[in-house]
mmCIF file of C-alpha atoms in Angstrom:
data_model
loop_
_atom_site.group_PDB
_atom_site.id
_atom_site.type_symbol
_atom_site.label_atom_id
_atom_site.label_comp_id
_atom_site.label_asym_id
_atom_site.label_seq_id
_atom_site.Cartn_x
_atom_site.Cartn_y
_atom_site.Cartn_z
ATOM 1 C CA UNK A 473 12.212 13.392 -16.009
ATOM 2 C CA UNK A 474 11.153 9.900 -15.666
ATOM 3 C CA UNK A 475 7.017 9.451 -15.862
ATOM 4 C CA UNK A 476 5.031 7.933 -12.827
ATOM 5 C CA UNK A 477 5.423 4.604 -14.717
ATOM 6 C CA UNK A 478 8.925 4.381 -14.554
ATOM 7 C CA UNK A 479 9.849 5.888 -10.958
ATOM 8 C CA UNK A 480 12.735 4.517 -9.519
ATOM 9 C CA UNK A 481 12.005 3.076 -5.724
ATOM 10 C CA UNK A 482 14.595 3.444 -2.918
ATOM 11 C CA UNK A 483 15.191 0.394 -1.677
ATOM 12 C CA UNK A 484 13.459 1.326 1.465
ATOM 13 C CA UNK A 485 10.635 2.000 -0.543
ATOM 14 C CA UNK A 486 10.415 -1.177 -2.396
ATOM 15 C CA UNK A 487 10.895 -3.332 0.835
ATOM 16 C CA UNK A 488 7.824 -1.090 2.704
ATOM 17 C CA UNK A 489 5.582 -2.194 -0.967
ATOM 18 C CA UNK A 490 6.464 -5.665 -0.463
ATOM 19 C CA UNK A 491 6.183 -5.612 3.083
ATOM 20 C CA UNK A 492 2.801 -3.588 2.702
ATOM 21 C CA UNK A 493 1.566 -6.413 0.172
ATOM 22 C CA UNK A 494 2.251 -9.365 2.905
ATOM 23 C CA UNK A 495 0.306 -7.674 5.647
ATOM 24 C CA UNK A 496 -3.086 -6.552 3.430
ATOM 25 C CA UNK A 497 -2.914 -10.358 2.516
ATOM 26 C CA UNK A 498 -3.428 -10.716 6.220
ATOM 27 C CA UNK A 499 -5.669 -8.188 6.858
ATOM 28 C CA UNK A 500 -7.589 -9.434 9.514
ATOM 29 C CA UNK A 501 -4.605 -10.737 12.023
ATOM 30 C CA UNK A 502 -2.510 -8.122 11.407
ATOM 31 C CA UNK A 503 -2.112 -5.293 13.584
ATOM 32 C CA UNK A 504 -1.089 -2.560 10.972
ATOM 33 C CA UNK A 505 -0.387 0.156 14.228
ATOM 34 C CA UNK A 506 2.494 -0.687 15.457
ATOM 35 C CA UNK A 507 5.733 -2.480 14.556
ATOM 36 C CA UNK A 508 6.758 -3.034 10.867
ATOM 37 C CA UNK A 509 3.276 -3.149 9.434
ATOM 38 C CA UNK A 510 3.217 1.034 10.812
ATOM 39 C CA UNK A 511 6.826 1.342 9.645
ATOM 40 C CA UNK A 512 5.794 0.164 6.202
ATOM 41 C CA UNK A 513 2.399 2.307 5.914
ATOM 42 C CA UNK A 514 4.942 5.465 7.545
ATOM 43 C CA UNK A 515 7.846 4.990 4.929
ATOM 44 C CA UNK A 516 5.087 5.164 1.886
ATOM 45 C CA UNK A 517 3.179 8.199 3.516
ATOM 46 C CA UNK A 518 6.378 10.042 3.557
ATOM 47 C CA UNK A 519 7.464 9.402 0.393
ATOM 48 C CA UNK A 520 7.833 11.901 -2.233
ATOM 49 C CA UNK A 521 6.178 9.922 -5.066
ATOM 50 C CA UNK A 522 2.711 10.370 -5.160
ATOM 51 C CA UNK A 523 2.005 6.476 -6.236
ATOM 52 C CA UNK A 524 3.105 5.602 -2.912
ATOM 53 C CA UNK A 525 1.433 8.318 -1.007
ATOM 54 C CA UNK A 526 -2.080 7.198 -2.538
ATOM 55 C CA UNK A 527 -1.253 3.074 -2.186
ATOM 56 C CA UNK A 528 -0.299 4.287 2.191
ATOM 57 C CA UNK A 529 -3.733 6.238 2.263
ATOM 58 C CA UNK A 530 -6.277 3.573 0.734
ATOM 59 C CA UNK A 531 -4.185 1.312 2.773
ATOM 60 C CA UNK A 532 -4.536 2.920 6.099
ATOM 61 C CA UNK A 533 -8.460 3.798 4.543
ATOM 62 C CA UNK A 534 -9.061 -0.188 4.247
ATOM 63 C CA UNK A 535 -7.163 -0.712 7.417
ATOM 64 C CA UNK A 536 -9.416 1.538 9.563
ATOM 65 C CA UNK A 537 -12.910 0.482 8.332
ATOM 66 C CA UNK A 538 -11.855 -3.130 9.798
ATOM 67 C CA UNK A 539 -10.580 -1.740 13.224
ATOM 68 C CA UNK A 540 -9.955 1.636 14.658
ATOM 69 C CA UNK A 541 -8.666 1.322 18.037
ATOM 70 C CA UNK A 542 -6.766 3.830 20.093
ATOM 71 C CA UNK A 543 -3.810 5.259 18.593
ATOM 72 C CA UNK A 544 -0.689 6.906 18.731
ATOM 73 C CA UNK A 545 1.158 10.056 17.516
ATOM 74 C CA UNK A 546 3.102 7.555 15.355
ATOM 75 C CA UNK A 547 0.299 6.516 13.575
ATOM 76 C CA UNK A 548 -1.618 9.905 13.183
ATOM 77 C CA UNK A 549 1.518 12.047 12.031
ATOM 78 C CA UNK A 550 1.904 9.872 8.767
ATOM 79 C CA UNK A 551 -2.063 10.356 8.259
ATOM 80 C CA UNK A 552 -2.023 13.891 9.424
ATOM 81 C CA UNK A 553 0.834 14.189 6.566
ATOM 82 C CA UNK A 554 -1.409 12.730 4.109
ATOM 83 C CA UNK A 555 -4.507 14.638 4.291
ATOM 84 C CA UNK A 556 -2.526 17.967 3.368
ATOM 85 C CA UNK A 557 -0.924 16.513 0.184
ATOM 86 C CA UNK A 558 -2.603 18.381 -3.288
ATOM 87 C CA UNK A 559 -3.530 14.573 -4.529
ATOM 88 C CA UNK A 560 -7.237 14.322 -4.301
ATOM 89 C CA UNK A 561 -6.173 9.931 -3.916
ATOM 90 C CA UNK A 562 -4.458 10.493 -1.060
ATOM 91 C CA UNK A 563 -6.942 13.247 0.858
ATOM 92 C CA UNK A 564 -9.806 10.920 0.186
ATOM 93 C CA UNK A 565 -8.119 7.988 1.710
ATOM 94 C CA UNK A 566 -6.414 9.701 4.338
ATOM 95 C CA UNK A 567 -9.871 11.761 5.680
ATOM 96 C CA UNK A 568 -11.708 8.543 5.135
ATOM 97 C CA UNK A 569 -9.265 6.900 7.321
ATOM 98 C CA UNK A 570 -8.944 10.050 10.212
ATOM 99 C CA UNK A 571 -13.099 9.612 10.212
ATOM 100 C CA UNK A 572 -12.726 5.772 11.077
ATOM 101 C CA UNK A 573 -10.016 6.523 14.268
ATOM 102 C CA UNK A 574 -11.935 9.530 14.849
ATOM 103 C CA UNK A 575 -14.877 6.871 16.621
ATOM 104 C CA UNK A 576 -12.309 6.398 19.315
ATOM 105 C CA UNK A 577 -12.604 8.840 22.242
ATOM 106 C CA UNK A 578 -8.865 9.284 22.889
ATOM 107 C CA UNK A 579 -8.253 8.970 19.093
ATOM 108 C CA UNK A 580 -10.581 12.400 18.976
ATOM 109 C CA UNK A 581 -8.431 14.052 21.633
ATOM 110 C CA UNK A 582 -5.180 13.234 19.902
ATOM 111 C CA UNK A 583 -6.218 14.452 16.463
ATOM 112 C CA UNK A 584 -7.205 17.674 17.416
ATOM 113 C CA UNK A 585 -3.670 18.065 19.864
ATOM 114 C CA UNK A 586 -1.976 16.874 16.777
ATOM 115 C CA UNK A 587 -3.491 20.243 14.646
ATOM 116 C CA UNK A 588 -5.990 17.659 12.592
ATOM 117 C CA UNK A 589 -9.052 20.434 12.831
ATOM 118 C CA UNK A 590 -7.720 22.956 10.596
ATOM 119 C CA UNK A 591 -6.578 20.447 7.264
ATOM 120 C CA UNK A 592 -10.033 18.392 7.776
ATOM 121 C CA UNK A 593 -12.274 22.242 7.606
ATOM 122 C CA UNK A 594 -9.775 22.908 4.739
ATOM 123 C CA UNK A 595 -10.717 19.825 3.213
ATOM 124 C CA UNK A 596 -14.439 20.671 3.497
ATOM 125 C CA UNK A 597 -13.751 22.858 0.532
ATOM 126 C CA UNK A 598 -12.394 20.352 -1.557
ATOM 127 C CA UNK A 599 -13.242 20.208 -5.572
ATOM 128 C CA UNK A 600 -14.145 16.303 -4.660
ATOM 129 C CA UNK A 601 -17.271 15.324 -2.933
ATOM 130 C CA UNK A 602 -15.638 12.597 -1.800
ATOM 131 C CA UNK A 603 -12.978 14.095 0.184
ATOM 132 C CA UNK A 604 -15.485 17.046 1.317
ATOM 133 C CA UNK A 605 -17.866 13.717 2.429
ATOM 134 C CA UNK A 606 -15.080 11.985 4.443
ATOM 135 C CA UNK A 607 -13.716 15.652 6.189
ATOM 136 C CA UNK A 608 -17.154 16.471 7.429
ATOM 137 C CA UNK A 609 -17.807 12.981 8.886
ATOM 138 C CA UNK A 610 -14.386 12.985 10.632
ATOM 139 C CA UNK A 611 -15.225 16.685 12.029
ATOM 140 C CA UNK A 612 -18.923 15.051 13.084
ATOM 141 C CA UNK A 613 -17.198 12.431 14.434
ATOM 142 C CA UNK A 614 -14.243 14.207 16.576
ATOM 143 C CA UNK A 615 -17.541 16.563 17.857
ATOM 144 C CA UNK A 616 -19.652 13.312 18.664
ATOM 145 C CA UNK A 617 -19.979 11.932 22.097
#
């Protein structure tokens, strides 16, 4: 099997990387959810390599510490998806990134509709401090006024 170096990208893949690339360069005008930026971040969260899953999460971690306004299912499903991989990468980046949209009152409500409670407490347990950190500060923040 071919390493993590040489993984072959589906050319749905490889457009969402470049794509990706273009709107972190404009980081601060572009609205990463909705449209393509989301479709980008969605494709990589989704895929099966791991490289990709980890580049979506610190992505949508970055993303979120600069805004977190109210979201949708579209955006929360992809993250949602992330924080149950087994790559410590991707939890850390994806429970950092819950935590940010978790400020947002209807952002709260949607998480927990969505089933977000029972990965974050299963995160709490984590081997990483990092990802144990960013679960219990989402949880603190979906039971914050």
């Amino acid at each position: 099997p071919p390493s993590e170096a040489q993984i072959i990208l589906t050319d749905n893949e490889r457009n969402a990387v470049t794509d990706l690339l273009q709107y972190l360069e404009n980081l601060t005008t572009t609205n990463f959810f909705n449209g393509e930026p989301l479709s980008a971040l969605t494709t990589l969260s989704f895929s099966d390599k791991i490289s990709l899953q980890q580049s979506a999460a610190l992505a949508f971690a970055e993303v979120t510490d600069q805004v977190a306004p109210q979201v949708e299912r579209d955006t929360l499903d992809p993250l949602l998806f992330l924080l149950s991989s087994n790559d410590t990468d991707v939890q850390r980046g994806a429970s950092a990134a819950l935590g940010n949209l978790a400020v947002n009152v209807e952002n709260k409500v949607l998480i927990v509709k969505l089933g977000g409670l029972e990965p974050l407490i299963r995160r709490m347990q984590s081997p990483n401090i990092d990802v144990q950190c960013n679960a219990v500060g989402c949880l603190t923040n979906l039971a914050s006024h």
